[in-house]
PDB file of C-alpha atoms and ligand atoms in Angstrom:
ATOM      1  CA  UNK D 372     225.111 101.501  51.444  1.00 94.00           C
ATOM      2  CA  UNK D 373     225.567  98.301  52.159  1.00 98.00           C
ATOM      3  CA  UNK D 374     225.576  96.056  48.832  1.00 98.00           C
ATOM      4  CA  UNK D 375     223.556  93.014  49.589  1.00 98.00           C
ATOM      5  CA  UNK D 376     222.501  89.901  47.270  1.00 98.00           C
ATOM      6  CA  UNK D 377     219.806  86.928  47.162  1.00 98.00           C
ATOM      7  CA  UNK D 378     219.108  84.335  46.562  1.00 98.00           C
ATOM      8  CA  UNK D 379     215.975  83.000  45.898  1.00 98.00           C
ATOM      9  CA  UNK D 380     213.916  80.148  44.148  1.00 98.00           C
ATOM     10  CA  UNK D 381     210.475  80.923  44.372  1.00 97.00           C
ATOM     11  CA  UNK D 382     207.178  83.141  44.550  1.00 98.00           C
ATOM     12  CA  UNK D 383     209.811  85.775  46.488  1.00 98.00           C
ATOM     13  CA  UNK D 384     207.391  87.637  48.412  1.00 98.00           C
ATOM     14  CA  UNK D 385     210.724  87.943  50.950  1.00 98.00           C
ATOM     15  CA  UNK D 386     212.852  89.508  48.635  1.00 98.00           C
ATOM     16  CA  UNK D 387     209.664  92.018  47.581  1.00 98.00           C
ATOM     17  CA  UNK D 388     209.928  93.133  51.424  1.00 98.00           C
ATOM     18  CA  UNK D 389     213.438  94.014  51.078  1.00 98.00           C
ATOM     19  CA  UNK D 390     212.926  95.475  47.397  1.00 98.00           C
ATOM     20  CA  UNK D 391     209.803  97.997  49.063  1.00 98.00           C
ATOM     21  CA  UNK D 392     211.903  98.706  52.391  1.00 98.00           C
ATOM     22  CA  UNK D 393     214.980 100.111  50.722  1.00 98.00           C
ATOM     23  CA  UNK D 394     212.837 101.793  47.612  1.00 97.00           C
ATOM     24  CA  UNK D 395     210.955 103.276  51.527  1.00 97.00           C
ATOM     25  CA  UNK D 396     214.499 104.102  52.364  1.00 97.00           C
ATOM     26  CA  UNK D 397     213.990 102.543  55.510  1.00 98.00           C
ATOM     27  CA  UNK D 398     216.500  99.995  54.213  1.00 98.00           C
ATOM     28  CA  UNK D 399     220.086 101.236  53.899  1.00 98.00           C
ATOM     29  CA  UNK D 400     221.375  99.188  51.641  1.00 98.00           C
ATOM     30  CA  UNK D 401     220.787  98.160  47.738  1.00 98.00           C
ATOM     31  CA  UNK D 402     220.559  94.867  46.092  1.00 98.00           C
ATOM     32  CA  UNK D 403     223.388  93.916  43.552  1.00 98.00           C
ATOM     33  CA  UNK D 404     221.895  90.847  42.716  1.00 98.00           C
ATOM     34  CA  UNK D 405     219.843  88.579  42.904  1.00 98.00           C
ATOM     35  CA  UNK D 406     219.682  84.760  41.877  1.00 98.00           C
ATOM     36  CA  UNK D 407     217.677  82.147  41.233  1.00 98.00           C
ATOM     37  CA  UNK D 408     218.190  78.232  40.640  1.00 98.00           C
ATOM     38  CA  UNK D 409     214.449  78.670  39.197  1.00 98.00           C
ATOM     39  CA  UNK D 410     213.885  80.042  35.866  1.00 98.00           C
ATOM     40  CA  UNK D 411     210.129  80.001  37.050  1.00 98.00           C
ATOM     41  CA  UNK D 412     210.868  81.388  39.913  1.00 98.00           C
ATOM     42  CA  UNK D 413     208.509  84.609  40.364  1.00 98.00           C
ATOM     43  CA  UNK D 414     211.107  86.685  42.266  1.00 98.00           C
ATOM     44  CA  UNK D 415     212.243  86.721  39.080  1.00 98.00           C
ATOM     45  CA  UNK D 416     209.203  88.990  37.616  1.00 98.00           C
ATOM     46  CA  UNK D 417     209.772  91.159  40.949  1.00 98.00           C
ATOM     47  CA  UNK D 418     213.620  92.125  39.974  1.00 98.00           C
ATOM     48  CA  UNK D 419     212.037  92.905  36.251  1.00 98.00           C
ATOM     49  CA  UNK D 420     209.873  95.222  36.970  1.00 98.00           C
ATOM     50  CA  UNK D 421     212.222  97.244  40.410  1.00 98.00           C
ATOM     51  CA  UNK D 422     215.287  97.008  37.331  1.00 97.00           C
ATOM     52  CA  UNK D 423     217.467  94.962  39.876  1.00 98.00           C
ATOM     53  CA  UNK D 424     219.524  92.702  38.078  1.00 98.00           C
ATOM     54  CA  UNK D 425     219.330  89.219  38.651  1.00 98.00           C
ATOM     55  CA  UNK D 426     220.579  85.426  37.159  1.00 98.00           C
ATOM     56  CA  UNK D 427     219.267  82.326  36.364  1.00 98.00           C
ATOM     57  CA  UNK D 428     221.608  79.557  37.485  1.00 98.00           C
ATOM     58  CA  UNK D 429     220.401  76.361  37.565  1.00 98.00           C
ATOM     59  CA  UNK D 430     222.001  72.905  40.033  1.00 98.00           C
ATOM     60  CA  UNK D 431     221.158  70.876  36.854  1.00 98.00           C
ATOM     61  CA  UNK D 432     223.739  72.886  34.463  1.00 98.00           C
ATOM     62  CA  UNK D 433     226.772  71.761  37.279  1.00 98.00           C
ATOM     63  CA  UNK D 434     228.710  68.440  37.662  1.00 98.00           C
ATOM     64  CA  UNK D 435     228.679  69.241  40.863  1.00 98.00           C
ATOM     65  CA  UNK D 436     227.433  70.639  43.793  1.00 97.00           C
ATOM     66  CA  UNK D 437     230.810  72.228  44.599  1.00 98.00           C
ATOM     67  CA  UNK D 438     230.898  73.553  40.646  1.00 98.00           C
ATOM     68  CA  UNK D 439     226.750  75.340  40.962  1.00 98.00           C
ATOM     69  CA  UNK D 440     228.051  76.581  44.268  1.00 98.00           C
ATOM     70  CA  UNK D 441     231.609  78.045  43.273  1.00 98.00           C
ATOM     71  CA  UNK D 442     229.660  79.818  40.393  1.00 98.00           C
ATOM     72  CA  UNK D 443     227.253  81.605  42.198  1.00 98.00           C
ATOM     73  CA  UNK D 444     229.846  82.325  44.956  1.00 98.00           C
ATOM     74  CA  UNK D 445     231.919  84.139  42.009  1.00 98.00           C
ATOM     75  CA  UNK D 446     228.650  86.014  40.581  1.00 98.00           C
ATOM     76  CA  UNK D 447     228.287  87.734  44.123  1.00 98.00           C
ATOM     77  CA  UNK D 448     232.190  88.410  44.299  1.00 98.00           C
ATOM     78  CA  UNK D 449     232.099  90.144  41.731  1.00 98.00           C
ATOM     79  CA  UNK D 450     229.227  92.436  42.160  1.00 98.00           C
ATOM     80  CA  UNK D 451     231.288  93.180  45.304  1.00 98.00           C
ATOM     81  CA  UNK D 452     228.252  91.678  47.259  1.00 98.00           C
ATOM     82  CA  UNK D 453     228.897  92.412  51.243  1.00 98.00           C
ATOM     83  CA  UNK D 454     225.713  89.885  52.871  1.00 98.00           C
ATOM     84  CA  UNK D 455     224.200  87.633  51.092  1.00 98.00           C
ATOM     85  CA  UNK D 456     220.324  86.790  51.721  1.00 98.00           C
ATOM     86  CA  UNK D 457     218.922  83.490  51.354  1.00 98.00           C
ATOM     87  CA  UNK D 458     214.754  84.725  51.021  1.00 98.00           C
ATOM     88  CA  UNK D 459     213.443  81.207  49.937  1.00 97.00           C
ATOM     89  CA  UNK D 460     216.443  79.818  48.580  1.00 97.00           C
ATOM     90  CA  UNK D 461     215.791  75.502  48.836  1.00 95.00           C
ATOM     91  CA  UNK D 462     219.136  74.637  48.315  1.00 96.00           C
ATOM     92  CA  UNK D 463     221.838  73.844  51.438  1.00 95.00           C
ATOM     93  CA  UNK D 464     224.538  75.615  51.045  1.00 96.00           C
ATOM     94  CA  UNK D 465     227.989  73.818  51.964  1.00 96.00           C
ATOM     95  CA  UNK D 466     231.001  75.516  53.928  1.00 96.00           C
ATOM     96  CA  UNK D 467     232.260  75.431  50.784  1.00 97.00           C
ATOM     97  CA  UNK D 468     229.897  78.812  49.893  1.00 97.00           C
ATOM     98  CA  UNK D 469     229.786  79.637  53.033  1.00 97.00           C
ATOM     99  CA  UNK D 470     233.657  80.033  53.227  1.00 97.00           C
ATOM    100  CA  UNK D 471     233.603  82.685  50.914  1.00 98.00           C
ATOM    101  CA  UNK D 472     231.440  84.555  53.030  1.00 98.00           C
ATOM    102  CA  UNK D 473     232.369  84.144  56.612  1.00 96.00           C
ATOM    103  CA  UNK D 474     229.281  85.260  59.179  1.00 96.00           C
ATOM    104  CA  UNK D 475     227.703  87.348  56.195  1.00 98.00           C
ATOM    105  CA  UNK D 476     225.173  85.140  54.597  1.00 98.00           C
ATOM    106  CA  UNK D 477     221.850  85.130  57.075  1.00 98.00           C
ATOM    107  CA  UNK D 478     218.143  83.242  55.978  1.00 98.00           C
ATOM    108  CA  UNK D 479     215.069  83.040  56.933  1.00 98.00           C
ATOM    109  CA  UNK D 480     212.906  79.805  58.048  1.00 98.00           C
ATOM    110  CA  UNK D 481     209.481  80.231  59.322  1.00 98.00           C
ATOM    111  CA  UNK D 482     209.875  78.652  62.198  1.00 98.00           C
ATOM    112  CA  UNK D 483     210.992  79.630  65.602  1.00 98.00           C
ATOM    113  CA  UNK D 484     214.097  77.144  65.569  1.00 97.00           C
ATOM    114  CA  UNK D 485     215.738  74.855  66.904  1.00 97.00           C
ATOM    115  CA  UNK D 486     211.451  73.838  66.554  1.00 98.00           C
ATOM    116  CA  UNK D 487     210.645  72.739  62.480  1.00 98.00           C
ATOM    117  CA  UNK D 488     214.108  72.806  60.569  1.00 96.00           C
ATOM    118  CA  UNK D 489     213.599  72.035  57.167  1.00 95.00           C
ATOM    119  CA  UNK D 490     211.209  71.865  54.826  1.00 95.00           C
ATOM    120  CA  UNK D 491     206.783  72.591  56.027  1.00 97.00           C
ATOM    121  CA  UNK D 492     208.160  73.866  59.002  1.00 97.00           C
ATOM    122  CA  UNK D 493     204.422  75.241  59.344  1.00 98.00           C
ATOM    123  CA  UNK D 494     202.963  72.092  58.977  1.00 98.00           C
ATOM    124  CA  UNK D 495     205.313  70.481  61.107  1.00 98.00           C
ATOM    125  CA  UNK D 496     204.211  73.238  63.893  1.00 98.00           C
ATOM    126  CA  UNK D 497     200.655  72.199  63.272  1.00 98.00           C
ATOM    127  CA  UNK D 498     200.807  68.586  63.190  1.00 98.00           C
ATOM    128  CA  UNK D 499     202.781  68.964  66.598  1.00 98.00           C
ATOM    129  CA  UNK D 500     200.141  70.911  68.344  1.00 98.00           C
ATOM    130  CA  UNK D 501     202.765  74.305  69.185  1.00 98.00           C
ATOM    131  CA  UNK D 502     200.507  76.648  70.496  1.00 98.00           C
ATOM    132  CA  UNK D 503     203.200  78.976  69.419  1.00 98.00           C
ATOM    133  CA  UNK D 504     205.124  79.304  66.702  1.00 98.00           C
ATOM    134  CA  UNK D 505     206.990  82.184  64.638  1.00 98.00           C
ATOM    135  CA  UNK D 506     210.208  83.664  62.155  1.00 98.00           C
ATOM    136  CA  UNK D 507     214.044  83.097  62.111  1.00 98.00           C
ATOM    137  CA  UNK D 508     216.181  85.475  60.861  1.00 98.00           C
ATOM    138  CA  UNK D 509     219.522  83.242  61.260  1.00 98.00           C
ATOM    139  CA  UNK D 510     222.989  83.697  60.335  1.00 98.00           C
ATOM    140  CA  UNK D 511     223.436  80.638  58.056  1.00 97.00           C
ATOM    141  CA  UNK D 512     226.340  77.867  58.871  1.00 95.00           C
ATOM    142  CA  UNK D 513     226.277  74.286  57.837  1.00 90.00           C
ATOM    143  CA  UNK D 514     223.698  73.094  59.620  1.00 90.00           C
ATOM    144  CA  UNK D 515     219.508  72.751  57.785  1.00 87.00           C
ATOM    145  CA  UNK D 516     218.089  76.350  59.622  1.00 89.00           C
ATOM    146  CA  UNK D 517     219.890  75.978  62.742  1.00 91.00           C
ATOM    147  CA  UNK D 518     222.778  78.692  62.349  1.00 96.00           C
ATOM    148  CA  UNK D 519     223.436  81.099  65.129  1.00 98.00           C
ATOM    149  CA  UNK D 520     220.008  83.291  65.921  1.00 98.00           C
ATOM    150  CA  UNK D 521     219.931  87.561  64.480  1.00 98.00           C
ATOM    151  CA  UNK D 522     215.733  88.003  65.816  1.00 98.00           C
ATOM    152  CA  UNK D 523     212.629  85.507  66.280  1.00 98.00           C
ATOM    153  CA  UNK D 524     209.334  86.899  66.023  1.00 98.00           C
ATOM    154  CA  UNK D 525     206.104  84.302  67.696  1.00 98.00           C
ATOM    155  CA  UNK D 526     202.448  83.662  66.919  1.00 98.00           C
ATOM    156  CA  UNK D 527     199.359  81.933  68.203  1.00 98.00           C
ATOM    157  CA  UNK D 528     198.940  79.202  66.492  1.00 98.00           C
ATOM    158  CA  UNK D 529     194.440  78.665  66.298  1.00 98.00           C
ATOM    159  CA  UNK D 530     192.929  75.425  66.770  1.00 98.00           C
ATOM    160  CA  UNK D 531     191.186  76.267  63.304  1.00 98.00           C
ATOM    161  CA  UNK D 532     194.628  77.234  61.555  1.00 98.00           C
ATOM    162  CA  UNK D 533     195.580  75.313  58.072  1.00 98.00           C
ATOM    163  CA  UNK D 534     199.069  75.661  57.263  1.00 98.00           C
ATOM    164  CA  UNK D 535     197.631  78.639  54.418  1.00 98.00           C
ATOM    165  CA  UNK D 536     196.263  80.602  56.959  1.00 98.00           C
ATOM    166  CA  UNK D 537     199.720  79.619  59.233  1.00 98.00           C
ATOM    167  CA  UNK D 538     201.862  80.573  57.163  1.00 98.00           C
ATOM    168  CA  UNK D 539     199.981  84.063  56.196  1.00 98.00           C
ATOM    169  CA  UNK D 540     199.931  84.999  59.563  1.00 98.00           C
ATOM    170  CA  UNK D 541     204.045  83.825  60.211  1.00 98.00           C
ATOM    171  CA  UNK D 542     205.269  85.756  56.249  1.00 98.00           C
ATOM    172  CA  UNK D 543     203.251  89.133  57.721  1.00 98.00           C
ATOM    173  CA  UNK D 544     206.142  88.618  60.412  1.00 98.00           C
ATOM    174  CA  UNK D 545     208.601  87.582  58.136  1.00 98.00           C
ATOM    175  CA  UNK D 546     208.519  90.665  56.623  1.00 98.00           C
ATOM    176  CA  UNK D 547     209.540  92.641  58.720  1.00 98.00           C
ATOM    177  CA  UNK D 548     211.978  91.075  60.392  1.00 98.00           C
ATOM    178  CA  UNK D 549     214.370  89.964  57.409  1.00 98.00           C
ATOM    179  CA  UNK D 550     214.474  93.339  56.400  1.00 98.00           C
ATOM    180  CA  UNK D 551     215.282  94.853  59.953  1.00 98.00           C
ATOM    181  CA  UNK D 552     218.065  92.037  60.107  1.00 98.00           C
ATOM    182  CA  UNK D 553     219.151  93.935  56.168  1.00 98.00           C
ATOM    183  CA  UNK D 554     219.515  97.091  57.865  1.00 98.00           C
ATOM    184  CA  UNK D 555     221.003  96.342  61.179  1.00 98.00           C
ATOM    185  CA  UNK D 556     224.061  95.141  59.049  1.00 98.00           C
ATOM    186  CA  UNK D 557     224.025  98.100  56.906  1.00 98.00           C
ATOM    187  CA  UNK D 558     224.246 100.442  60.021  1.00 98.00           C
ATOM    188  CA  UNK D 559     227.280  97.664  61.469  1.00 98.00           C
ATOM    189  CA  UNK D 560     225.649  96.591  64.873  1.00 98.00           C
ATOM    190  CA  UNK D 561     225.144  92.537  64.519  1.00 98.00           C
ATOM    191  CA  UNK D 562     228.247  90.828  67.006  1.00 98.00           C
ATOM    192  CA  UNK D 563     228.268  86.973  66.713  1.00 97.00           C
ATOM    193  CA  UNK D 564     230.523  84.900  69.563  1.00 95.00           C
ATOM    194  CA  UNK D 565     229.954  81.472  68.803  1.00 92.00           C
ATOM    195  CA  UNK D 566     225.767  81.100  68.890  1.00 95.00           C
ATOM    196  CA  UNK D 567     225.429  84.343  70.260  1.00 97.00           C
ATOM    197  CA  UNK D 568     223.948  87.311  68.363  1.00 98.00           C
ATOM    198  CA  UNK D 569     223.593  90.340  70.516  1.00 98.00           C
ATOM    199  CA  UNK D 570     222.543  93.076  68.171  1.00 98.00           C
ATOM    200  CA  UNK D 571     224.491  96.634  69.237  1.00 98.00           C
ATOM    201  CA  UNK D 572     222.199  98.677  70.993  1.00 98.00           C
ATOM    202  CA  UNK D 573     219.074  97.192  70.125  1.00 98.00           C
ATOM    203  CA  UNK D 574     216.036  96.978  72.884  1.00 98.00           C
ATOM    204  CA  UNK D 575     215.499  93.247  74.305  1.00 98.00           C
ATOM    205  CA  UNK D 576     212.353  91.648  75.747  1.00 98.00           C
ATOM    206  CA  UNK D 577     209.552  92.638  74.321  1.00 96.00           C
ATOM    207  CA  UNK D 578     207.024  90.850  72.249  1.00 97.00           C
ATOM    208  CA  UNK D 579     206.067  89.734  69.476  1.00 98.00           C
ATOM    209  CA  UNK D 580     209.681  90.603  68.447  1.00 98.00           C
ATOM    210  CA  UNK D 581     213.213  89.422  70.238  1.00 98.00           C
ATOM    211  CA  UNK D 582     215.004  92.250  69.640  1.00 98.00           C
ATOM    212  CA  UNK D 583     212.631  95.307  69.047  1.00 98.00           C
ATOM    213  CA  UNK D 584     211.712  96.344  65.321  1.00 98.00           C
ATOM    214  CA  UNK D 585     212.812  99.670  64.505  1.00 98.00           C
ATOM    215  CA  UNK D 586     212.044 100.188  61.074  1.00 98.00           C
ATOM    216  CA  UNK D 587     208.810  98.751  61.294  1.00 95.00           C
ATOM    217  CA  UNK D 588     205.673  99.808  64.141  1.00 81.00           C
TER     218      UNK D 588
HETATM  219  C1  GRF U2033     209.255  81.742  53.469  1.00 64.02           C
HETATM  220  O1  GRF U2033     208.362  80.960  54.724  1.00 64.02           O
HETATM  221  C2  GRF U2033     210.645  81.581  54.237  1.00 64.02           C
HETATM  222  O2  GRF U2033     210.888  81.487  55.844  1.00 64.02           O
HETATM  223  C3  GRF U2033     211.066  79.881  53.621  1.00 64.02           C
HETATM  224  O3  GRF U2033     211.008  80.084  52.082  1.00 64.02           O
HETATM  225  C4  GRF U2033     209.848  80.898  52.043  1.00 64.02           C
HETATM  226  C5  GRF U2033     209.648  82.081  50.899  1.00 64.02           C
HETATM  227  O4  GRF U2033     209.023  82.789  50.148  1.00 64.02           O
HETATM  228  N1  GRF U2033     212.542  79.861  53.733  1.00 64.02           N
HETATM  229  P1  GRF U2033     209.066  84.113  49.428  1.00 64.02           P
HETATM  230  O5  GRF U2033     209.243  83.166  48.723  1.00 64.02           O
HETATM  231  O6  GRF U2033     210.035  85.272  50.504  1.00 64.02           O
HETATM  232  O7  GRF U2033     207.624  84.292  49.460  1.00 64.02           O
END
């Protein structure tokens, strides 16, 4: 069973998607710890409801970013975490943190990266006028939302879309591609060569998700 740690800052709907797919037996992983940098994150309520251990680690309680990150890394290590999942974690992790978990930190971002990295990706997409957007699960490196891509899902952008409607359309796919990626790690099928990530044995070439989902229809 793959041991994962999930880092959150807010609502936690992606955390919930992982919890649900583990409880449904689709993802063979166990959430060893959820760490929130925000004591008010709704994600914490989800942990309580599902008996998942959590800790709040607030940046303001540390003198430096380095100490803050070392604290998070030490909690994850104590719990034996093998894969770190950023699910709406609103902080940029430095190389110091990443070296503790080389190629084992993943993030979900609500755009087709490299388009619209950083905050408010859905708003950026609407303002730019693109006709497709989507979401990406990628390996985290020192760039902001720019690491090697594992999987992407594409959605159309409609003339009447607002930030809310586009976010909702994208979110439905976030909730599938993130648990799916955790399962690929659990199955040890992720191969990384520089910027190129291949999921061994996956089906490539279909829409709207490439490579294709396996644990969801
Ligand atoms: C999602 O849109 C995710 O892509 C982005 O932050 C948001 C988090 O939502 N990184 P939630 O907290 O998982 O509901």
